[in-house]
Tab-separated table of C-alpha atoms in Angstrom:
chain	number	residue	atom	x	y	z
V	1	UNK	CA	13.709	-15.672	20.365
V	2	UNK	CA	13.580	-12.203	21.952
V	3	UNK	CA	9.998	-10.886	22.002
V	4	UNK	CA	8.121	-7.888	23.330
V	5	UNK	CA	5.208	-8.682	25.593
V	6	UNK	CA	1.849	-7.194	24.653
V	7	UNK	CA	1.702	-5.480	28.035
V	8	UNK	CA	5.066	-3.820	27.409
V	9	UNK	CA	3.939	-2.583	23.997
V	10	UNK	CA	0.738	-1.155	25.479
V	11	UNK	CA	2.617	0.505	28.334
V	12	UNK	CA	5.079	2.146	25.960
V	13	UNK	CA	2.213	3.474	23.841
V	14	UNK	CA	0.416	4.847	26.913
V	15	UNK	CA	3.411	6.847	28.110
V	16	UNK	CA	2.927	10.519	27.439
V	17	UNK	CA	6.030	12.418	26.403
V	18	UNK	CA	7.230	14.939	23.881
V	19	UNK	CA	7.533	12.131	21.355
V	20	UNK	CA	3.926	10.922	21.679
V	21	UNK	CA	1.693	10.992	18.617
V	22	UNK	CA	-1.570	12.908	19.005
V	23	UNK	CA	-4.803	10.828	19.055
V	24	UNK	CA	-7.121	12.621	16.622
V	25	UNK	CA	-8.639	9.915	14.374
V	26	UNK	CA	-12.111	8.379	14.664
V	27	UNK	CA	-13.755	5.448	12.807
V	28	UNK	CA	-14.844	7.577	9.835
V	29	UNK	CA	-11.311	9.002	9.511
V	30	UNK	CA	-9.936	5.441	9.490
V	31	UNK	CA	-12.358	4.233	6.826
V	32	UNK	CA	-11.514	7.269	4.706
V	33	UNK	CA	-7.790	6.565	5.155
V	34	UNK	CA	-8.318	2.975	4.007
V	35	UNK	CA	-10.523	3.940	1.062
V	36	UNK	CA	-8.259	6.871	0.210
V	37	UNK	CA	-5.204	4.669	-0.152
V	38	UNK	CA	-6.995	1.770	-1.843
V	39	UNK	CA	-8.772	3.860	-4.487
V	40	UNK	CA	-5.587	4.834	-6.245
V	41	UNK	CA	-3.108	3.572	-8.770
V	42	UNK	CA	-4.551	0.061	-8.697
V	43	UNK	CA	-7.979	1.104	-9.815
V	44	UNK	CA	-7.057	3.898	-12.215
V	45	UNK	CA	-3.893	2.451	-13.736
V	46	UNK	CA	-2.829	-1.048	-12.647
V	47	UNK	CA	-6.260	-2.442	-13.561
V	48	UNK	CA	-5.593	-1.712	-17.230
V	49	UNK	CA	-2.089	-3.160	-17.028
V	50	UNK	CA	-3.349	-6.384	-15.416
V	51	UNK	CA	-6.156	-6.748	-17.981
V	52	UNK	CA	-3.949	-6.083	-20.998
V	53	UNK	CA	-1.016	-8.286	-20.013
V	54	UNK	CA	-2.373	-11.072	-17.803
V	55	UNK	CA	-6.113	-11.458	-17.151
V	56	UNK	CA	-8.073	-9.951	-20.023
V	57	UNK	CA	-11.696	-9.065	-19.126
V	58	UNK	CA	-11.405	-11.602	-16.283
V	59	UNK	CA	-9.466	-8.981	-14.322
V	60	UNK	CA	-12.688	-8.739	-12.302
V	61	UNK	CA	-12.021	-12.324	-11.147
V	62	UNK	CA	-8.461	-11.256	-10.301
V	63	UNK	CA	-9.867	-8.558	-8.032
V	64	UNK	CA	-12.220	-11.025	-6.349
V	65	UNK	CA	-9.359	-13.442	-5.650
V	66	UNK	CA	-7.187	-10.616	-4.312
V	67	UNK	CA	-10.057	-9.331	-2.170
V	68	UNK	CA	-10.644	-12.826	-0.774
V	69	UNK	CA	-7.043	-13.075	0.370
V	70	UNK	CA	-7.267	-9.572	1.779
V	71	UNK	CA	-10.439	-10.465	3.650
V	72	UNK	CA	-8.713	-13.282	5.534
V	73	UNK	CA	-5.749	-11.048	6.319
V	74	UNK	CA	-8.002	-8.114	7.266
V	75	UNK	CA	-9.678	-10.175	9.990
V	76	UNK	CA	-6.244	-11.029	11.399
V	77	UNK	CA	-5.189	-7.382	11.232
V	78	UNK	CA	-8.370	-6.354	13.057
V	79	UNK	CA	-7.674	-8.707	15.965
V	80	UNK	CA	-4.090	-7.516	16.309
V	81	UNK	CA	-5.043	-3.838	15.980
V	82	UNK	CA	-7.648	-4.148	18.741
V	83	UNK	CA	-5.161	-5.948	21.029
V	84	UNK	CA	-2.084	-3.828	20.285
V	85	UNK	CA	-3.370	-0.332	19.378
V	86	UNK	CA	-0.016	1.263	18.580
V	87	UNK	CA	1.819	2.571	15.531
V	88	UNK	CA	3.772	0.019	13.538
V	89	UNK	CA	1.133	-2.307	12.101
V	90	UNK	CA	2.471	-5.758	11.160
V	91	UNK	CA	5.930	-4.851	12.480
V	92	UNK	CA	4.620	-4.394	16.025
V	93	UNK	CA	2.445	-7.507	15.795
V	94	UNK	CA	5.413	-9.618	14.699
V	95	UNK	CA	7.513	-8.249	17.593
V	96	UNK	CA	4.925	-9.599	20.030
V	97	UNK	CA	4.512	-13.009	18.387
V	98	UNK	CA	7.614	-14.056	16.444
V	99	UNK	CA	10.384	-11.981	17.996
V	100	UNK	CA	12.702	-9.133	17.108
V	101	UNK	CA	14.377	-10.620	14.032
V	102	UNK	CA	11.080	-11.452	12.345
V	103	UNK	CA	9.722	-8.048	13.378
V	104	UNK	CA	12.662	-6.383	11.654
V	105	UNK	CA	12.160	-8.482	8.513
V	106	UNK	CA	8.494	-7.566	8.284
V	107	UNK	CA	9.219	-3.926	9.132
V	108	UNK	CA	11.820	-3.754	6.381
V	109	UNK	CA	9.353	-5.427	4.036
V	110	UNK	CA	6.772	-2.763	4.886
V	111	UNK	CA	9.322	-0.115	3.928
V	112	UNK	CA	9.246	-1.726	0.487
V	113	UNK	CA	5.447	-1.909	0.511
V	114	UNK	CA	4.790	1.725	1.356
V	115	UNK	CA	7.761	3.464	-0.236
V	116	UNK	CA	7.629	1.683	-3.566
V	117	UNK	CA	3.827	1.766	-3.529
V	118	UNK	CA	3.965	5.523	-3.103
V	119	UNK	CA	6.391	5.750	-6.033
V	120	UNK	CA	3.990	3.660	-8.152
V	121	UNK	CA	1.171	6.116	-7.559
V	122	UNK	CA	3.430	9.105	-8.204
V	123	UNK	CA	4.475	7.650	-11.563
V	124	UNK	CA	0.855	7.065	-12.566
V	125	UNK	CA	-0.015	10.588	-11.391
V	126	UNK	CA	2.635	11.904	-13.772
V	127	UNK	CA	1.149	9.960	-16.711
V	128	UNK	CA	-2.355	11.269	-16.071
V	129	UNK	CA	-1.000	14.812	-15.681
V	130	UNK	CA	0.742	14.579	-19.055
V	131	UNK	CA	-2.477	13.429	-20.707
V	132	UNK	CA	-4.518	16.145	-18.996
V	133	UNK	CA	-2.179	18.960	-20.035
V	134	UNK	CA	-2.013	17.647	-23.598
V	135	UNK	CA	-5.771	18.211	-23.960
V	136	UNK	CA	-5.019	21.929	-23.548
V	137	UNK	CA	-2.109	21.716	-26.026
V	138	UNK	CA	0.407	21.959	-23.200
V	139	UNK	CA	3.081	19.357	-23.851
V	140	UNK	CA	5.721	18.451	-21.302
V	141	UNK	CA	8.962	17.101	-22.810
V	142	UNK	CA	8.482	13.331	-22.916
V	143	UNK	CA	12.045	12.782	-21.706
V	144	UNK	CA	11.162	14.555	-18.445
V	145	UNK	CA	8.033	12.526	-17.667
V	146	UNK	CA	9.281	8.908	-17.845
V	147	UNK	CA	12.181	6.955	-16.377
V	148	UNK	CA	15.443	6.244	-18.260
V	149	UNK	CA	14.305	2.621	-18.629
V	150	UNK	CA	11.147	3.498	-20.559
V	151	UNK	CA	10.372	4.738	-24.066
V	152	UNK	CA	7.648	6.977	-25.483
V	153	UNK	CA	6.237	7.217	-28.991
V	154	UNK	CA	5.863	10.806	-30.204
V	155	UNK	CA	3.204	12.183	-32.537
V	156	UNK	CA	5.556	11.960	-35.521
V	157	UNK	CA	6.106	8.242	-34.858
V	158	UNK	CA	9.609	8.563	-33.462
V	159	UNK	CA	10.516	6.710	-30.250
V	160	UNK	CA	12.533	8.422	-27.515
V	161	UNK	CA	14.040	7.231	-24.222
V	162	UNK	CA	13.154	8.917	-20.961
V	163	UNK	CA	15.590	10.813	-18.746
V	164	UNK	CA	13.752	11.499	-15.493
V	165	UNK	CA	10.145	11.660	-14.262
V	166	UNK	CA	10.086	15.166	-12.790
V	167	UNK	CA	6.295	15.469	-12.110
V	168	UNK	CA	6.333	12.146	-10.220
V	169	UNK	CA	9.139	13.333	-7.961
V	170	UNK	CA	7.607	16.772	-7.357
V	171	UNK	CA	4.223	15.454	-6.175
V	172	UNK	CA	6.004	13.378	-3.522
V	173	UNK	CA	7.763	16.510	-2.246
V	174	UNK	CA	4.509	18.483	-2.120
V	175	UNK	CA	2.624	15.785	-0.182
V	176	UNK	CA	5.521	15.490	2.261
V	177	UNK	CA	5.164	19.165	3.171
V	178	UNK	CA	1.457	18.611	3.939
V	179	UNK	CA	2.179	15.518	6.045
V	180	UNK	CA	4.753	17.347	8.143
V	181	UNK	CA	2.124	19.893	9.229
V	182	UNK	CA	0.099	17.255	11.071
V	183	UNK	CA	-2.124	14.200	10.937
V	184	UNK	CA	-5.399	15.992	11.680
V	185	UNK	CA	-4.984	18.407	8.789
V	186	UNK	CA	-3.882	15.534	6.566
V	187	UNK	CA	-6.992	13.547	7.546
V	188	UNK	CA	-9.274	16.488	6.661
V	189	UNK	CA	-7.603	16.939	3.264
V	190	UNK	CA	-7.804	13.196	2.682
V	191	UNK	CA	-11.503	13.082	3.604
V	192	UNK	CA	-12.363	15.721	1.011
V	193	UNK	CA	-10.325	13.975	-1.667
V	194	UNK	CA	-11.772	10.534	-0.871
V	195	UNK	CA	-15.326	11.779	-1.383
V	196	UNK	CA	-14.201	13.206	-4.726
V	197	UNK	CA	-12.616	9.898	-5.786
V	198	UNK	CA	-15.623	7.834	-4.780
V	199	UNK	CA	-17.768	10.263	-6.757
V	200	UNK	CA	-15.570	9.778	-9.829
V	201	UNK	CA	-15.854	5.992	-9.550
V	202	UNK	CA	-19.638	6.110	-9.159
V	203	UNK	CA	-20.032	8.520	-12.089
V	204	UNK	CA	-17.836	6.311	-14.275
V	205	UNK	CA	-19.853	3.198	-13.391
V	206	UNK	CA	-23.218	4.935	-13.845
V	207	UNK	CA	-22.383	6.578	-17.169
V	208	UNK	CA	-20.392	3.695	-18.600
V	209	UNK	CA	-22.779	0.841	-17.778
V	210	UNK	CA	-25.214	1.770	-20.579
V	211	UNK	CA	-22.466	1.660	-23.223
V	212	UNK	CA	-20.846	-1.660	-22.379
V	213	UNK	CA	-20.178	-3.666	-25.533
V	214	UNK	CA	-20.659	-7.396	-24.738
V	215	UNK	CA	-18.205	-8.218	-27.561
V	216	UNK	CA	-15.399	-6.870	-25.376
V	217	UNK	CA	-15.987	-9.724	-22.934
V	218	UNK	CA	-15.387	-12.403	-25.583
V	219	UNK	CA	-13.442	-14.387	-24.676
V	220	UNK	CA	-13.906	-13.496	-21.015
V	221	UNK	CA	-10.865	-15.593	-20.109
V	222	UNK	CA	-8.432	-15.302	-23.060
V	223	UNK	CA	-6.640	-18.497	-24.016
V	224	UNK	CA	-3.205	-18.881	-22.483
V	225	UNK	CA	-0.437	-17.925	-24.918
V	226	UNK	CA	1.664	-20.922	-23.902
V	227	UNK	CA	3.640	-18.785	-21.484
V	228	UNK	CA	2.895	-19.161	-17.778
V	229	UNK	CA	0.954	-16.179	-16.407
V	230	UNK	CA	-0.134	-14.759	-19.764
V	231	UNK	CA	-3.917	-15.204	-19.922
V	232	UNK	CA	-5.842	-18.301	-18.952
V	233	UNK	CA	-6.228	-19.137	-15.259
V	234	UNK	CA	-2.532	-18.647	-14.580
V	235	UNK	CA	-2.926	-15.129	-15.996
V	236	UNK	CA	-5.912	-14.471	-13.723
V	237	UNK	CA	-3.839	-15.454	-10.688
V	238	UNK	CA	-0.888	-13.362	-11.837
V	239	UNK	CA	-3.281	-10.464	-12.374
V	240	UNK	CA	-4.572	-10.981	-8.819
V	241	UNK	CA	-1.012	-10.840	-7.530
V	242	UNK	CA	-0.355	-7.620	-9.461
V	243	UNK	CA	-3.467	-5.791	-8.256
V	244	UNK	CA	-3.063	-7.079	-4.701
V	245	UNK	CA	-1.067	-4.079	-3.558
V	246	UNK	CA	-4.065	-1.794	-4.046
V	247	UNK	CA	-5.581	-3.375	-0.935
V	248	UNK	CA	-2.852	-2.059	1.373
V	249	UNK	CA	-5.288	0.598	2.531
V	250	UNK	CA	-6.284	-1.317	5.646
V	251	UNK	CA	-2.615	-1.890	6.486
V	252	UNK	CA	-2.277	1.893	6.565
V	253	UNK	CA	-5.294	1.982	8.879
V	254	UNK	CA	-3.497	-0.414	11.241
V	255	UNK	CA	-0.369	1.749	11.086
V	256	UNK	CA	-2.441	4.691	12.391
V	257	UNK	CA	-3.548	2.893	15.577
V	258	UNK	CA	-1.544	5.102	17.939
V	259	UNK	CA	-3.287	8.202	16.561
V	260	UNK	CA	-6.788	6.744	17.004
V	261	UNK	CA	-9.079	7.994	19.775
V	262	UNK	CA	-10.605	4.597	20.688
V	263	UNK	CA	-8.467	2.005	18.887
V	264	UNK	CA	-10.048	-1.124	20.411
V	265	UNK	CA	-13.420	-0.143	18.951
V	266	UNK	CA	-12.436	1.887	15.893
V	267	UNK	CA	-9.606	-0.168	14.346
V	268	UNK	CA	-11.749	-3.194	13.315
V	269	UNK	CA	-14.385	-0.794	11.925
V	270	UNK	CA	-11.789	1.094	9.888
V	271	UNK	CA	-10.021	-2.007	8.563
V	272	UNK	CA	-13.052	-4.103	7.621
V	273	UNK	CA	-15.172	-1.120	6.543
V	274	UNK	CA	-12.601	0.191	4.069
V	275	UNK	CA	-12.050	-3.299	2.625
V	276	UNK	CA	-15.787	-3.855	2.079
V	277	UNK	CA	-16.345	-0.496	0.367
V	278	UNK	CA	-13.356	-0.896	-1.939
V	279	UNK	CA	-14.076	-4.499	-2.938
V	280	UNK	CA	-17.552	-3.563	-4.189
V	281	UNK	CA	-16.283	-0.518	-6.078
V	282	UNK	CA	-13.370	-2.437	-7.613
V	283	UNK	CA	-15.534	-5.214	-9.018
V	284	UNK	CA	-18.030	-2.844	-10.624
V	285	UNK	CA	-15.354	-0.491	-11.939
V	286	UNK	CA	-13.253	-3.229	-13.568
V	287	UNK	CA	-16.352	-4.770	-15.161
V	288	UNK	CA	-17.382	-1.465	-16.748
V	289	UNK	CA	-13.888	-0.512	-17.884
V	290	UNK	CA	-13.221	-3.799	-19.702
V	291	UNK	CA	-16.734	-3.674	-21.152
V	292	UNK	CA	-16.266	-0.235	-22.690
V	293	UNK	CA	-12.948	-0.979	-24.426
V	294	UNK	CA	-11.131	-4.101	-25.554
V	295	UNK	CA	-8.593	-5.106	-22.935
V	296	UNK	CA	-5.751	-5.005	-25.489
V	297	UNK	CA	-6.222	-1.247	-25.842
V	298	UNK	CA	-4.962	-0.768	-22.296
V	299	UNK	CA	-1.496	-2.124	-23.084
V	300	UNK	CA	1.296	0.396	-22.385
V	301	UNK	CA	-1.208	2.984	-21.173
V	302	UNK	CA	-0.921	4.657	-17.809
V	303	UNK	CA	-4.399	6.174	-18.198
V	304	UNK	CA	-6.848	3.339	-19.065
V	305	UNK	CA	-9.832	5.201	-17.592
V	306	UNK	CA	-9.448	7.935	-20.209
V	307	UNK	CA	-9.410	5.300	-22.970
V	308	UNK	CA	-12.584	3.686	-21.632
V	309	UNK	CA	-14.596	6.885	-21.146
V	310	UNK	CA	-13.817	7.969	-24.705
V	311	UNK	CA	-15.888	4.975	-25.897
V	312	UNK	CA	-19.010	6.708	-24.585
V	313	UNK	CA	-20.829	9.867	-25.759
V	314	UNK	CA	-19.357	11.498	-22.662
V	315	UNK	CA	-15.878	11.856	-24.115
V	316	UNK	CA	-16.026	15.504	-23.090
V	317	UNK	CA	-16.124	14.273	-19.496
V	318	UNK	CA	-12.769	12.566	-19.880
V	319	UNK	CA	-10.728	15.577	-18.791
V	320	UNK	CA	-12.911	16.225	-15.759
V	321	UNK	CA	-12.455	12.616	-14.660
V	322	UNK	CA	-8.704	12.759	-15.218
V	323	UNK	CA	-8.546	15.935	-13.131
V	324	UNK	CA	-10.453	14.209	-10.337
V	325	UNK	CA	-8.120	11.212	-10.576
V	326	UNK	CA	-5.108	13.504	-10.303
V	327	UNK	CA	-6.543	15.063	-7.156
V	328	UNK	CA	-7.439	11.612	-5.836
V	329	UNK	CA	-3.946	10.279	-6.390
V	330	UNK	CA	-2.594	12.964	-4.119
V	331	UNK	CA	-4.493	11.441	-1.181
V	332	UNK	CA	-2.949	8.032	-1.894
V	333	UNK	CA	0.546	9.516	-1.878
V	334	UNK	CA	-0.266	11.474	1.270
V	335	UNK	CA	-1.485	8.384	3.184
V	336	UNK	CA	1.420	6.239	1.952
V	337	UNK	CA	3.895	8.807	3.210
V	338	UNK	CA	2.095	9.065	6.543
V	339	UNK	CA	1.984	5.292	7.078
V	340	UNK	CA	5.638	4.867	6.115
V	341	UNK	CA	6.874	7.525	8.531
V	342	UNK	CA	4.812	5.958	11.348
V	343	UNK	CA	6.447	2.624	10.580
V	344	UNK	CA	9.917	4.156	10.867
V	345	UNK	CA	8.777	5.941	14.023
V	346	UNK	CA	7.972	2.610	15.696
V	347	UNK	CA	11.154	0.877	14.542
V	348	UNK	CA	13.284	3.812	15.652
V	349	UNK	CA	11.601	3.927	19.077
V	350	UNK	CA	12.758	0.317	19.504
V	351	UNK	CA	16.340	1.302	18.695
V	352	UNK	CA	16.552	-0.718	15.473
V	353	UNK	CA	16.913	2.466	13.402
V	354	UNK	CA	18.644	5.754	14.326
V	355	UNK	CA	16.791	8.209	16.579
V	356	UNK	CA	16.329	10.659	13.715
V	357	UNK	CA	13.358	8.577	12.507
V	358	UNK	CA	11.442	9.049	15.787
V	359	UNK	CA	12.196	12.731	16.394
V	360	UNK	CA	8.861	14.560	16.597
V	361	UNK	CA	8.333	18.176	15.537
V	362	UNK	CA	7.842	20.360	18.644
V	363	UNK	CA	4.810	22.144	17.134
V	364	UNK	CA	3.178	19.745	14.669
V	365	UNK	CA	3.893	16.540	16.654
V	366	UNK	CA	4.847	14.618	13.516
V	367	UNK	CA	8.041	12.653	12.737
V	368	UNK	CA	9.219	15.369	10.362
V	369	UNK	CA	12.837	14.253	9.996
V	370	UNK	CA	11.660	10.799	8.950
V	371	UNK	CA	9.331	12.439	6.416
V	372	UNK	CA	12.229	14.341	4.851
V	373	UNK	CA	14.424	11.236	4.547
V	374	UNK	CA	11.583	9.199	3.050
V	375	UNK	CA	10.727	12.009	0.639
V	376	UNK	CA	14.266	11.892	-0.766
V	377	UNK	CA	14.192	8.106	-1.161
V	378	UNK	CA	10.696	7.822	-2.671
V	379	UNK	CA	11.078	10.754	-5.049
V	380	UNK	CA	14.174	9.093	-6.530
V	381	UNK	CA	12.178	5.898	-7.131
V	382	UNK	CA	9.397	7.912	-8.790
V	383	UNK	CA	11.924	9.743	-10.947
V	384	UNK	CA	14.012	6.819	-12.200
V	385	UNK	CA	12.168	3.451	-11.891
V	386	UNK	CA	9.520	2.118	-14.356
V	387	UNK	CA	5.971	1.664	-13.063
V	388	UNK	CA	5.761	-2.076	-13.811
V	389	UNK	CA	8.778	-2.745	-11.615
V	390	UNK	CA	7.621	-0.697	-8.633
V	391	UNK	CA	4.056	-2.032	-8.921
V	392	UNK	CA	5.150	-5.662	-8.754
V	393	UNK	CA	7.599	-4.951	-5.920
V	394	UNK	CA	4.785	-3.354	-3.919
V	395	UNK	CA	2.487	-6.329	-4.474
V	396	UNK	CA	4.942	-8.976	-3.362
V	397	UNK	CA	5.914	-6.877	-0.331
V	398	UNK	CA	2.252	-6.522	0.640
V	399	UNK	CA	1.624	-10.250	0.227
V	400	UNK	CA	4.556	-11.081	2.499
V	401	UNK	CA	3.306	-8.663	5.175
V	402	UNK	CA	-0.205	-10.146	5.115
V	403	UNK	CA	1.227	-13.654	5.243
V	404	UNK	CA	3.208	-12.824	8.401
V	405	UNK	CA	0.170	-11.287	10.102
V	406	UNK	CA	-1.886	-14.445	9.483
V	407	UNK	CA	0.939	-16.589	10.901
V	408	UNK	CA	1.153	-14.262	13.902
V	409	UNK	CA	-2.500	-14.868	14.832
V	410	UNK	CA	-1.929	-18.635	14.891
V	411	UNK	CA	1.144	-18.210	17.104
V	412	UNK	CA	-0.516	-15.780	19.528
V	413	UNK	CA	-3.605	-17.975	19.957
V	414	UNK	CA	-1.237	-20.739	21.126
V	415	UNK	CA	1.210	-18.708	23.215
V	416	UNK	CA	-1.249	-16.271	24.835
V	417	UNK	CA	-4.778	-17.681	24.570
V	418	UNK	CA	-6.116	-15.677	27.547
V	419	UNK	CA	-5.030	-12.239	26.300
V	420	UNK	CA	-7.756	-9.612	26.058
V	421	UNK	CA	-9.123	-9.522	22.495
V	422	UNK	CA	-11.727	-6.799	21.865
V	423	UNK	CA	-12.084	-8.270	18.373
V	424	UNK	CA	-11.508	-11.971	17.639
V	425	UNK	CA	-10.939	-13.638	14.278
V	426	UNK	CA	-13.716	-16.218	13.805
V	427	UNK	CA	-13.074	-19.860	12.893
V	428	UNK	CA	-9.439	-20.005	13.980
V	429	UNK	CA	-7.299	-21.726	12.715
V	430	UNK	CA	-9.278	-21.943	9.427
V	431	UNK	CA	-9.333	-18.205	8.562
V	432	UNK	CA	-5.595	-17.557	9.182
V	433	UNK	CA	-4.651	-20.732	7.287
V	434	UNK	CA	-6.782	-19.696	4.315
V	435	UNK	CA	-5.118	-16.286	4.428
V	436	UNK	CA	-1.665	-17.910	4.423
V	437	UNK	CA	-2.509	-20.210	1.509
V	438	UNK	CA	-4.089	-17.428	-0.566
V	439	UNK	CA	-1.129	-15.098	-0.089
V	440	UNK	CA	1.369	-17.868	-0.863
V	441	UNK	CA	-0.523	-18.839	-4.014
V	442	UNK	CA	-0.416	-15.293	-5.354
V	443	UNK	CA	3.262	-14.873	-4.445
V	444	UNK	CA	4.095	-18.010	-6.441
V	445	UNK	CA	2.518	-16.436	-9.523
V	446	UNK	CA	4.696	-13.315	-9.367
V	447	UNK	CA	7.421	-13.028	-12.077
V	448	UNK	CA	10.874	-14.391	-11.224
V	449	UNK	CA	12.585	-10.995	-11.454
V	450	UNK	CA	10.207	-9.651	-8.808
V	451	UNK	CA	11.258	-12.460	-6.456
V	452	UNK	CA	14.910	-11.631	-7.072
V	453	UNK	CA	14.360	-7.967	-6.194
V	454	UNK	CA	12.509	-8.974	-3.024
V	455	UNK	CA	15.331	-11.269	-1.909
V	456	UNK	CA	17.945	-8.577	-2.595
V	457	UNK	CA	15.896	-6.078	-0.586
V	458	UNK	CA	15.523	-8.462	2.355
V	459	UNK	CA	19.245	-9.289	2.269
V	460	UNK	CA	20.065	-5.573	2.511
V	461	UNK	CA	17.670	-5.287	5.434
V	462	UNK	CA	19.281	-8.184	7.287
V	463	UNK	CA	22.688	-6.561	6.830
V	464	UNK	CA	21.391	-3.336	8.433
V	465	UNK	CA	19.875	-5.291	11.332
V	466	UNK	CA	23.033	-7.214	12.204
V	467	UNK	CA	25.327	-4.202	11.731
V	468	UNK	CA	23.179	-1.593	13.534
V	469	UNK	CA	19.774	-2.764	14.789
V	470	UNK	CA	20.798	-5.742	16.904
V	471	UNK	CA	23.511	-3.738	18.710
V	472	UNK	CA	21.195	-0.813	19.476
V	473	UNK	CA	17.971	-2.681	20.284
V	474	UNK	CA	16.421	-1.145	23.414
V	475	UNK	CA	14.803	-4.439	24.309
V	476	UNK	CA	18.138	-6.265	24.139
V	477	UNK	CA	19.787	-3.565	26.237
V	478	UNK	CA	17.094	-3.850	28.916
V	479	UNK	CA	17.460	-7.635	28.993
V	480	UNK	CA	21.242	-7.303	29.395
V	481	UNK	CA	20.755	-4.848	32.273
V	482	UNK	CA	18.327	-7.196	34.026
V	483	UNK	CA	20.710	-10.154	33.621
V	484	UNK	CA	23.612	-8.060	34.862
V	485	UNK	CA	21.609	-6.989	37.950
V	486	UNK	CA	20.541	-10.545	38.674
V	487	UNK	CA	24.127	-11.785	38.525
V	488	UNK	CA	25.380	-9.236	41.081
V	489	UNK	CA	25.999	-10.645	44.589
C-alpha cells in the first residue's frame, strides 16, 4: 500500500512557495472556528427535527451520545493534528497511515461532509429568513424558497410544490466571495459572529429556563411506534446519528492546521476546546427547547427556536433571535466553504485532483478557483435538495471520517511508535476502539436510503480515482522515477 511518510508531509508543508497558505490563526481563532461551525444548523434546526421524528424530549440524550463519540474521535484528531500540522485533516492522516487509496476514499467522503453540510445550513438559513421577513409582512414566493421535492402549506390552506431555493443558493455565493478575500479577514468576521451566536444561545437558555413546562418532558422517552428508529432507545440512537454532523467543527479546525501559527501547541487546544464549549451549550439548549414546547410541534419546522421562544412572555424577542441566528448561520457556511477548499487544496497538491483546485490567488493567497467550483456545486445542492436528505448525508459522511481517524491512530501506534507526538491520546488502544464502536453504532442506525446515497457517492469517487487520480498521483510518479533510476546500469 503506497503511503506518504510523516516526514515527507511535514517537509512539503514547510516549503515556502507561491502556493503556500499564510499562517495567521492562533488558539482562540481555532476555538472560534470550531464553535462557529458547530453552533449552526444542528442546534437551531436539526435539533427540532431529531426531537420531533426520532428522540422526543430525550434528544438531550442523543446529543450526549453524539458528543461522547465525538470526544473519542477528537482526541485522535488532536494527536494527528499535532504530529502532522498541515491542511487536509483526516485525508492527510489517512495518507500517512493507511495509504493513498484509503486517503482518497476519506478525502472524497469529506467532500460529502463539508459540501452537503454547507448546503444543509444554507437551506435552514433560507427557512429562517422566510420566517423573519414574514413578521414584517414581506412574503417571498413559497415556490422560490424550497426544493422541488418539498411542499409548503399556504395561509389559505392550499399546498404547493417548491421550484428552487433561491435564498439558500445566494447565501453560499455571498460567503464564497468573503472566503476568497482571505483567511485572516474570514477569521475576524467569524469571531464577531461566533460571539453573537453564543450570546443568542445563552439568552435563550436564561430566558427560557423559567418557563419550562415539565409536562413537555412526559414521556421523556416516547414509546417506540413499532418502527425501528422512531422513538424509544432506537429513536434516541437514530437522533444521535442525525445530530452528529453538528460536531464537525473540530474537523474544520484540523483542516486549518497549515494556516496555524503554532500547530503543535494550538491544534489540540482548538479541537478539544471547541468540543467542550459546544457540548455544554448543546445539552442546555436542547433541554430548554423541548421543555418550552411539545416536541411534536417541531415537526416539519425549519425554525424550532422561534416556536419555543413564543411559549414565553418574550415572544417579542423572537425576531431578534431569528436575526441573530441568520447572522450566525453565515459563519457556519463561511467555515464550511473554507474547510472544503482546503481539503481540495491538499488533494490537488498530491495530484489526485486537477491543479485548478490548488491554484492560489496571487494577492489574497487563497485557493480561489477551488472556491468558485465548490460554490457552484454547493449552491445547486442548496437550491434543489431537501434538508432532511442533505442533513443525513452529512451525518453519515462525518461518522465515516471520524471512524477512519480512530483506526488511523491504532495503525500509526503500531507502525511508527517512536514518532514525535506533541499530544498523545491517552489509554490507547481503549479510546480509539471506543471511538470506532460509537461511530459504527450510530452509522448502523442511519436510514437505509442514506446508506445507499453514501455508497453511490463513494462509488463515484472510486471511479474518479482510478480514471484520473491514480495516473496523476505525484507520489506514484516519484516512486516510478526512483525505481527507474535504481534499475539503470
